[in-house]
Coordinates of C-alpha atoms and ligand atoms in Angstrom, one line a residue:
M1 CA 73.3 102.0 118.4
A2 CA 74.7 98.4 118.5
D3 CA 73.4 96.0 121.1
A4 CA 75.8 95.6 124.0
T5 CA 77.2 92.0 123.9
G6 CA 77.4 91.8 127.6
K7 CA 81.1 91.1 127.2
V8 CA 84.0 93.3 127.9
A9 CA 87.6 93.5 126.5
R10 CA 90.5 94.0 129.0
L11 CA 93.1 96.1 128.1
L12 CA 96.3 95.3 130.1
I13 CA 99.1 97.7 130.0
D14 CA 102.8 97.1 131.1
G15 CA 103.5 98.6 134.4
V16 CA 99.8 99.2 135.1
N17 CA 98.1 97.0 137.7
E18 CA 94.4 97.6 136.8
A19 CA 93.0 96.5 133.3
I20 CA 91.2 98.8 131.4
E21 CA 87.5 97.6 130.7
L22 CA 86.2 98.3 127.3
P23 CA 82.6 97.4 126.4
M24 CA 82.0 95.4 123.4
Y25 CA 78.8 95.6 120.9
S26 CA 77.2 93.2 118.5
G27 CA 75.9 94.3 115.1
S28 CA 73.2 92.1 113.1
E29 CA 76.1 90.7 110.9
G30 CA 80.0 90.9 111.4
P31 CA 82.4 90.6 114.2
D32 CA 81.8 92.3 117.6
V33 CA 83.6 95.7 118.0
I34 CA 85.5 96.7 121.3
D35 CA 84.2 100.5 122.1
V36 CA 87.6 102.6 122.7
G37 CA 85.8 105.8 123.0
K38 CA 86.4 106.2 127.0
L39 CA 90.3 105.2 126.3
T40 CA 91.0 109.0 126.1
G41 CA 89.9 109.5 129.5
Q42 CA 92.3 107.1 130.7
G43 CA 95.4 108.9 129.1
Y44 CA 95.5 106.7 125.5
F45 CA 94.5 106.8 122.0
T46 CA 94.2 103.8 119.7
Y47 CA 96.5 103.9 116.7
D48 CA 95.1 102.6 113.4
P49 CA 96.5 104.1 110.2
G50 CA 94.0 103.8 107.1
F51 CA 91.2 102.7 109.7
V52 CA 92.0 99.2 108.9
S53 CA 90.4 98.0 112.4
T54 CA 88.2 100.9 113.3
A55 CA 84.6 101.1 112.9
S56 CA 83.8 104.7 112.8
C57 CA 79.9 104.8 113.1
D58 CA 76.8 102.5 113.4
S59 CA 74.8 102.0 110.4
E60 CA 71.9 100.1 108.8
I61 CA 72.6 100.5 105.2
T62 CA 75.2 98.2 103.8
Y63 CA 76.9 94.9 104.9
I64 CA 80.1 93.6 103.4
D65 CA 81.8 90.2 104.4
G66 CA 85.2 90.7 102.6
D67 CA 86.2 87.0 103.0
A68 CA 83.1 85.3 101.6
G69 CA 82.7 88.1 99.0
V70 CA 79.3 89.0 100.4
L71 CA 77.6 92.5 99.6
L72 CA 74.1 93.2 101.1
H73 CA 72.1 96.4 100.7
R74 CA 69.5 96.8 103.3
G75 CA 69.9 93.0 103.7
Y76 CA 69.4 92.1 100.0
P77 CA 72.2 90.6 98.2
I78 CA 74.0 92.4 95.3
E79 CA 73.6 89.5 92.9
Q80 CA 69.6 89.6 93.4
L81 CA 69.5 93.1 93.1
A82 CA 71.2 93.3 90.0
E83 CA 69.2 90.6 88.6
H84 CA 65.6 91.8 89.6
S85 CA 66.0 95.5 90.6
N86 CA 67.2 98.6 89.0
F87 CA 69.2 101.8 89.9
L88 CA 66.3 104.0 90.8
E89 CA 64.7 101.4 92.9
L90 CA 68.0 100.5 94.7
C91 CA 68.3 104.4 95.5
Y92 CA 64.9 104.1 97.0
L93 CA 66.0 101.1 99.3
L94 CA 69.1 102.9 100.3
L95 CA 67.5 106.1 101.4
N96 CA 64.4 104.5 102.7
G97 CA 65.4 101.2 104.3
E98 CA 62.7 99.0 102.3
L99 CA 62.0 98.2 98.8
P100 CA 59.2 100.6 97.4
S101 CA 55.7 99.3 96.6
A102 CA 54.7 99.7 92.9
A103 CA 52.9 103.3 93.8
E104 CA 56.0 104.4 95.8
R105 CA 58.3 103.4 92.9
D106 CA 56.5 105.2 90.5
R107 CA 56.2 108.5 92.5
F108 CA 59.8 108.5 93.3
V109 CA 60.7 107.7 89.6
D110 CA 58.6 110.6 88.6
T111 CA 59.8 112.7 91.2
I112 CA 63.4 112.1 90.3
G113 CA 62.4 112.8 86.6
H114 CA 61.1 116.1 87.6
H115 CA 64.5 117.3 89.1
T116 CA 66.8 116.3 86.4
M117 CA 67.1 120.0 84.9
V118 CA 70.0 122.2 86.4
H119 CA 69.4 125.9 86.9
E120 CA 70.0 127.8 83.5
Q121 CA 72.6 129.9 85.2
L122 CA 74.6 127.0 86.1
R123 CA 75.4 126.5 82.3
A124 CA 77.6 129.5 82.8
F125 CA 79.7 128.2 85.4
F126 CA 81.1 125.6 82.5
Q127 CA 82.5 128.8 80.8
G128 CA 85.1 129.0 83.7
F129 CA 86.8 125.7 82.9
R130 CA 89.4 125.0 80.4
R131 CA 88.0 122.7 77.8
D132 CA 90.4 120.0 78.6
A133 CA 89.7 120.0 82.3
H134 CA 89.3 116.7 83.6
P135 CA 85.4 116.2 84.3
M136 CA 85.9 115.1 87.9
A137 CA 87.5 118.4 88.5
I138 CA 84.3 120.0 86.8
M139 CA 82.2 117.8 88.9
C140 CA 83.8 118.8 92.1
G141 CA 83.2 122.5 91.4
V142 CA 79.6 122.4 89.8
I143 CA 78.1 120.0 92.7
G144 CA 79.5 122.2 95.2
A145 CA 78.3 125.1 93.4
L146 CA 74.6 123.9 93.4
S147 CA 74.3 124.9 97.1
V148 CA 74.1 128.5 95.9
F149 CA 71.0 127.7 94.1
Y150 CA 69.0 126.3 96.8
H151 CA 69.3 128.6 99.9
D152 CA 65.6 127.4 100.6
S153 CA 66.4 124.0 101.5
L154 CA 69.6 123.9 103.2
D155 CA 68.4 123.4 106.7
I156 CA 70.2 119.9 107.7
D157 CA 67.7 119.4 110.6
D158 CA 64.5 119.6 108.5
L159 CA 63.7 116.3 107.2
E160 CA 61.7 117.7 103.9
H161 CA 64.9 119.6 103.1
R162 CA 66.9 116.7 103.5
R163 CA 64.6 114.5 101.4
I164 CA 64.6 117.4 98.3
T165 CA 68.2 117.5 98.4
A166 CA 68.4 114.0 97.9
Y167 CA 66.1 114.1 95.0
R168 CA 68.0 117.0 93.4
L169 CA 71.6 115.3 93.9
I170 CA 70.4 112.0 92.4
A171 CA 68.4 113.7 89.5
K172 CA 71.1 116.1 88.5
M173 CA 74.1 114.1 88.8
P174 CA 73.8 112.4 85.3
T175 CA 72.8 116.0 83.7
L176 CA 75.9 117.7 84.9
A177 CA 78.2 114.4 84.2
A178 CA 76.8 114.7 80.7
M179 CA 77.4 118.5 80.5
S180 CA 80.9 117.9 81.6
F181 CA 81.4 115.6 78.5
K182 CA 79.8 117.8 76.3
Y183 CA 81.8 120.7 77.4
S184 CA 84.9 118.8 76.8
Q185 CA 83.8 117.9 73.2
G186 CA 82.8 121.6 72.5
E187 CA 79.1 120.4 71.6
P188 CA 76.1 122.0 73.1
F189 CA 74.7 120.6 76.1
I190 CA 71.5 118.2 75.7
Y191 CA 68.5 119.0 77.9
P192 CA 67.1 115.8 79.9
R193 CA 64.3 114.1 78.6
N194 CA 61.6 112.8 81.2
D195 CA 60.2 110.1 79.1
L196 CA 63.6 108.1 79.1
S197 CA 64.5 106.2 81.9
Y198 CA 67.6 107.3 84.5
A199 CA 70.3 105.4 82.2
E200 CA 68.5 106.0 78.8
N201 CA 68.4 109.7 79.7
F202 CA 71.9 109.7 80.7
L203 CA 73.1 108.2 77.5
H204 CA 71.1 110.3 75.6
M205 CA 72.5 113.5 77.3
M206 CA 75.8 112.1 76.2
F207 CA 75.6 111.0 72.8
A208 CA 72.5 113.0 71.3
T209 CA 73.2 116.5 69.5
P210 CA 70.6 118.9 68.1
C211 CA 71.3 117.8 64.9
E212 CA 70.7 114.3 65.3
D213 CA 69.0 112.2 67.9
Y214 CA 70.5 109.2 69.7
Q215 CA 68.4 106.0 69.7
V216 CA 69.5 104.3 72.8
N217 CA 70.0 100.5 72.5
P218 CA 68.2 98.8 75.2
I219 CA 71.2 96.4 75.9
I220 CA 73.4 99.2 76.6
A221 CA 70.8 101.2 78.7
K222 CA 70.6 97.8 80.9
A223 CA 74.2 97.6 81.0
M224 CA 74.5 101.4 82.1
D225 CA 71.9 100.9 84.8
R226 CA 73.7 98.1 86.1
I227 CA 76.8 100.0 86.3
F228 CA 75.2 102.7 88.2
L229 CA 73.4 100.0 90.4
L230 CA 76.7 98.0 91.3
H231 CA 78.4 101.3 92.4
A232 CA 75.6 102.5 94.4
D233 CA 77.0 102.0 98.0
H234 CA 79.9 100.0 99.7
E235 CA 79.6 101.2 103.5
Q236 CA 82.5 103.3 104.8
N237 CA 84.9 103.4 101.9
A238 CA 87.3 106.3 101.4
S239 CA 84.5 108.7 99.5
T240 CA 81.7 107.8 102.0
S241 CA 83.7 108.3 105.1
T242 CA 85.0 111.9 103.6
V243 CA 81.2 112.7 103.0
R244 CA 80.4 111.7 106.8
L245 CA 83.4 113.3 108.4
A246 CA 82.5 116.7 106.2
G247 CA 78.8 116.3 107.1
S248 CA 79.7 115.9 110.8
T249 CA 80.9 119.4 110.8
G250 CA 77.4 120.6 109.9
A251 CA 78.2 121.4 106.4
N252 CA 75.5 121.4 103.5
P253 CA 75.1 118.4 101.7
F254 CA 76.0 119.9 98.3
A255 CA 79.4 120.5 99.8
C256 CA 79.7 117.2 101.6
I257 CA 78.8 115.3 98.1
A258 CA 81.6 117.7 96.4
A259 CA 84.1 116.4 99.1
G260 CA 83.1 112.9 98.3
I261 CA 83.5 113.4 94.7
A262 CA 87.0 114.7 95.3
A263 CA 87.9 111.7 97.5
L264 CA 86.6 109.3 94.9
W265 CA 88.7 110.6 92.2
G266 CA 92.2 109.1 93.6
P267 CA 93.4 105.8 91.6
A268 CA 93.2 103.8 94.7
H269 CA 89.6 104.4 94.7
G270 CA 87.1 105.2 92.0
G271 CA 90.0 106.5 89.7
A272 CA 90.9 102.8 89.4
N273 CA 88.5 102.2 86.5
E274 CA 90.2 104.7 84.3
A275 CA 93.5 103.6 85.6
V276 CA 92.5 99.9 84.4
L277 CA 92.1 101.3 80.8
N278 CA 95.3 103.4 80.9
M279 CA 97.1 100.1 82.2
L280 CA 95.8 98.0 79.4
A281 CA 97.0 100.7 76.9
E282 CA 100.2 100.8 78.6
I283 CA 100.8 97.0 78.4
G284 CA 99.7 97.2 75.0
D285 CA 99.9 93.7 73.9
E286 CA 99.1 90.2 75.3
K287 CA 102.7 89.3 75.0
N288 CA 103.9 91.9 77.4
I289 CA 101.6 90.7 80.3
D290 CA 104.0 88.7 82.0
K291 CA 106.3 91.6 82.4
Y292 CA 103.7 94.0 83.7
V293 CA 102.8 91.2 86.3
A294 CA 106.5 90.8 87.3
K295 CA 106.4 94.6 87.8
A296 CA 103.4 94.4 90.1
K297 CA 105.3 91.8 92.4
D298 CA 108.4 93.6 92.6
K299 CA 108.4 95.3 95.9
N300 CA 111.0 97.9 94.6
D301 CA 108.7 98.9 91.7
P302 CA 105.5 101.1 92.6
F303 CA 103.5 99.5 89.9
R304 CA 100.3 97.9 90.9
L305 CA 97.8 96.0 88.7
M306 CA 95.1 98.1 88.7
G307 CA 91.6 96.6 88.8
F308 CA 93.0 94.1 91.6
G309 CA 92.9 94.0 95.2
H310 CA 90.6 95.5 97.8
R311 CA 90.7 96.7 101.3
V312 CA 87.8 94.7 102.4
Y313 CA 87.2 91.8 100.0
K314 CA 89.7 89.0 100.5
N315 CA 87.6 86.9 97.7
Y316 CA 86.2 87.5 94.5
D317 CA 84.3 90.8 94.5
P318 CA 80.5 90.0 94.2
R319 CA 80.1 93.2 92.0
A320 CA 83.1 91.8 89.8
K321 CA 81.2 88.6 89.0
V322 CA 78.0 90.6 87.8
M323 CA 80.0 92.9 85.9
Q324 CA 82.0 90.1 84.1
Q325 CA 78.7 88.7 82.7
T326 CA 77.1 92.2 81.8
C327 CA 80.7 93.0 79.9
H328 CA 80.1 89.8 77.9
D329 CA 76.6 90.8 77.0
V330 CA 77.5 94.1 75.9
L331 CA 80.6 93.3 73.9
E332 CA 78.3 90.4 72.0
E333 CA 75.5 93.0 71.4
L334 CA 77.9 95.4 69.9
G335 CA 79.6 92.9 68.0
V336 CA 83.2 93.6 69.5
E337 CA 83.5 90.2 71.5
D338 CA 86.9 89.8 69.9
N339 CA 88.0 93.2 71.0
P340 CA 91.7 93.1 71.7
T341 CA 91.5 95.2 75.0
L342 CA 88.9 92.4 76.5
R343 CA 91.1 89.8 75.3
M344 CA 94.0 91.3 77.2
A345 CA 92.2 91.8 80.2
Q346 CA 90.6 87.9 80.3
R347 CA 94.4 87.0 80.0
L348 CA 95.6 89.2 82.8
E349 CA 92.7 88.1 84.9
K350 CA 93.6 84.4 84.2
I351 CA 97.3 84.9 85.0
A352 CA 96.7 86.8 88.1
L353 CA 94.4 84.3 89.4
E354 CA 96.8 81.6 88.9
D355 CA 99.7 83.6 90.2
E356 CA 101.2 82.5 93.7
Y357 CA 101.7 86.2 94.8
F358 CA 98.1 87.2 94.1
I359 CA 96.6 83.9 95.6
E360 CA 98.7 84.5 98.9
K361 CA 98.0 87.9 99.0
K362 CA 94.1 87.4 98.2
L363 CA 94.2 89.9 95.4
Y364 CA 91.1 89.3 93.2
P365 CA 89.6 91.5 90.2
N366 CA 87.5 94.2 91.7
V367 CA 84.5 96.0 90.1
D368 CA 86.5 98.5 88.2
F369 CA 88.5 95.8 86.4
Y370 CA 85.3 95.1 84.2
S371 CA 83.4 98.5 84.5
G372 CA 86.3 100.1 82.4
T373 CA 85.9 97.8 79.5
I374 CA 82.3 97.9 79.3
L375 CA 82.2 101.7 79.2
K376 CA 84.9 101.8 76.7
A377 CA 82.8 99.5 74.5
I378 CA 79.7 101.7 74.9
G379 CA 81.8 104.5 73.8
I380 CA 82.5 106.7 77.0
P381 CA 85.7 108.3 77.1
V382 CA 88.1 106.9 79.7
E383 CA 88.0 110.3 81.6
M384 CA 84.2 110.0 82.3
F385 CA 84.7 106.8 83.9
T386 CA 85.0 108.0 87.4
V387 CA 82.3 110.4 86.8
I388 CA 79.9 107.7 86.0
F389 CA 81.3 105.8 89.4
A390 CA 80.4 109.1 91.1
T391 CA 76.8 109.4 89.7
G392 CA 76.2 105.7 90.8
R393 CA 77.6 106.3 94.3
T394 CA 75.6 109.4 94.9
P395 CA 72.7 107.4 96.5
G396 CA 75.0 105.7 98.8
W397 CA 76.8 109.0 99.9
I398 CA 73.5 110.8 100.2
A399 CA 72.1 107.6 102.4
H400 CA 75.3 107.5 104.8
W401 CA 75.2 111.3 105.2
N402 CA 71.1 111.2 106.1
E403 CA 71.7 108.2 108.4
M404 CA 74.4 110.4 110.4
I405 CA 72.5 113.5 110.6
S406 CA 69.1 111.8 111.4
S407 CA 70.6 110.6 114.7
P408 CA 72.8 112.3 117.5
Y409 CA 76.4 112.8 115.9
R410 CA 79.5 114.3 116.8
I411 CA 82.1 116.0 114.6
G412 CA 84.5 113.5 113.4
R413 CA 88.0 114.4 115.0
P414 CA 90.7 111.6 114.9
R415 CA 93.8 112.0 117.0
Q416 CA 97.3 111.3 115.9
L417 CA 100.6 109.9 117.3
Y418 CA 102.7 113.1 117.3
R419 CA 106.3 112.3 116.4
G420 CA 107.6 116.1 115.5
P421 CA 109.8 118.1 117.8
S422 CA 109.0 118.5 121.4
K423 CA 108.4 122.1 122.7
R424 CA 111.6 124.2 122.0
D425 CA 112.3 128.0 122.1
Y426 CA 112.1 130.0 118.8
V427 CA 115.5 131.0 117.6
P428 CA 116.2 134.6 116.3
M429 CA 117.2 134.8 112.6
D430 CA 120.9 135.9 113.5
K431 CA 121.3 132.6 115.7
R432 CA 120.2 130.4 113.0
Ligands
CMC501 N1 99.0 94.7 92.4 C1 100.0 94.3 93.3 N2 100.0 94.2 94.7 C2 99.2 94.4 95.2 C3 98.0 95.0 94.7 C4 97.9 95.1 93.2 N3 96.7 95.8 92.6 N4 97.1 95.6 95.8 C5 97.7 95.3 96.9 N5 98.9 94.7 96.5 C6 99.9 94.1 97.6 C7 100.5 95.1 98.4 O1 101.9 95.5 97.8 C8 100.7 94.6 99.8 O2 101.7 93.7 99.6 P1 102.8 93.5 101.0 O3 101.8 92.8 102.0 O4 104.0 92.7 100.4 O5 103.4 95.0 101.4 C9 99.5 93.6 100.1 O6 99.1 93.4 98.3 C10 98.4 94.5 100.7 O7 98.1 95.9 99.8 P2 97.8 97.1 100.6 O8 98.1 98.3 99.8 O9 98.4 96.9 102.1 O10 96.0 96.9 100.6 P3 95.2 98.1 100.9 O11 94.0 97.5 101.3 O12 95.7 99.1 101.9 O13 94.8 98.8 99.7 C11 93.7 98.6 97.2 C12 93.7 98.0 98.8 C13 92.4 98.7 96.6 C14 94.2 100.3 97.5 C15 95.1 98.2 96.7 O14 95.0 96.6 96.4 C16 95.1 98.8 95.3 O15 96.1 99.8 95.1 N6 94.6 98.2 94.1 C17 94.8 99.0 92.9 C18 93.9 100.0 92.7 C19 92.3 99.4 92.7 O16 92.1 98.4 91.9 N7 91.7 100.1 93.3 C20 90.0 100.0 93.6 C21 89.5 99.3 94.5 S1 87.7 98.9 94.2 C22 86.9 100.0 94.1 C23 86.7 101.2 95.3 O17 86.4 100.7 96.4 O18 87.0 102.3 94.9

């Protein structure tokens, strides 16, 4: 629980003489919060569609300062983690609160490696999907289905059960992600290889076939690891809040993560990386960029520039900066620096950053703007982009679910401003 500031907020309501006193709390960073939890006892609710001004929980995992463009995981800046750490070490940090010692890291990596296989019976689930099913649809199904295999460890009040579930989810996400891709290609599934790193193993399961091995390019593997790392957590975003809300009912963790995957799928959230590439394809040529920027600014046109804007960042997304550098490294390595898609993306970025509309509304490129370009260069099909986001976000979802379950929590149950009809009597059919 956050520290009380000693300050109170006073809410004066027209026609009511006495102000309602609301306690205030301070976190270790960020603005003070006003506790409105007792307002309902006074006969009022707060109204905040989209939860723009609402903190739904206490958390020690991730801090974002959207105005300054700061992102900290357990206090460590994302730029430092991207430069010096890797995805699995960050998973450990998110789950445990501290960086691991060398022995703890080795044990963690080894444990994840030994949970990468999925139950053979799970392979049969895939046959139920159409070959052209979107891989996110498959992921919602098969991650939820994992719970049927682990009846032995679904007691959410048992720390050991929660721990093994975290390992299983982090380890099996890339396996199931690659299987959803292989299924769409009509290719056989490739088993995980524990001698490879997390990112190498994922790329191997994606691109190897039983007829031909796939030599993982270390620069591509590093970029893949970085993409997972940069997506690992982002505090109370829509999918994480969905995981918490589902978890607050006592639902099992596989069901909660499946709910998070469903929430992530939308184009305003994790689906944006796929939408960026689709948008660039629609723009088609640099000469059309001005027309599309004008469309994005037109209030009567629903078109938005995908990969721009963020609910919290009103500055450059710090993940986008790291991603931009990675993007150049990958394209240089692959010898596709002169890629027309990247050229268009760079031109679009420049125009939008100099445009009064985007400056005034503080709309900067976000992480999805660059990740899509990198993934395309690596040869990952567009439909898989959001699946990769989901794989990266899994430790964040679990860390938040675990944080909630580990301390006293209540079922998440928002209220509403009801605007429907007031009570009226049922009208029989012959009187309507
Ligand atoms: N292009 C054009 N105008 C935009 C854009 C955009 N991408 N984003 C926001 N605006 C405008 C919007 O029309 C509104 O204008 P006005 O004040 O005149 O009505 C103003 O900026 C504020 O927008 P909002 O929709 O109220 O902001 P929000 O915080 O509710 O939405 C967002 C944030 C990310 C959903 C939105 O910026 C968006 O749709 N961006 C494109 C999709 C995208 O890239 N999403 C990925 C987000 S980052 C990854 C993640 O967290 O999942």
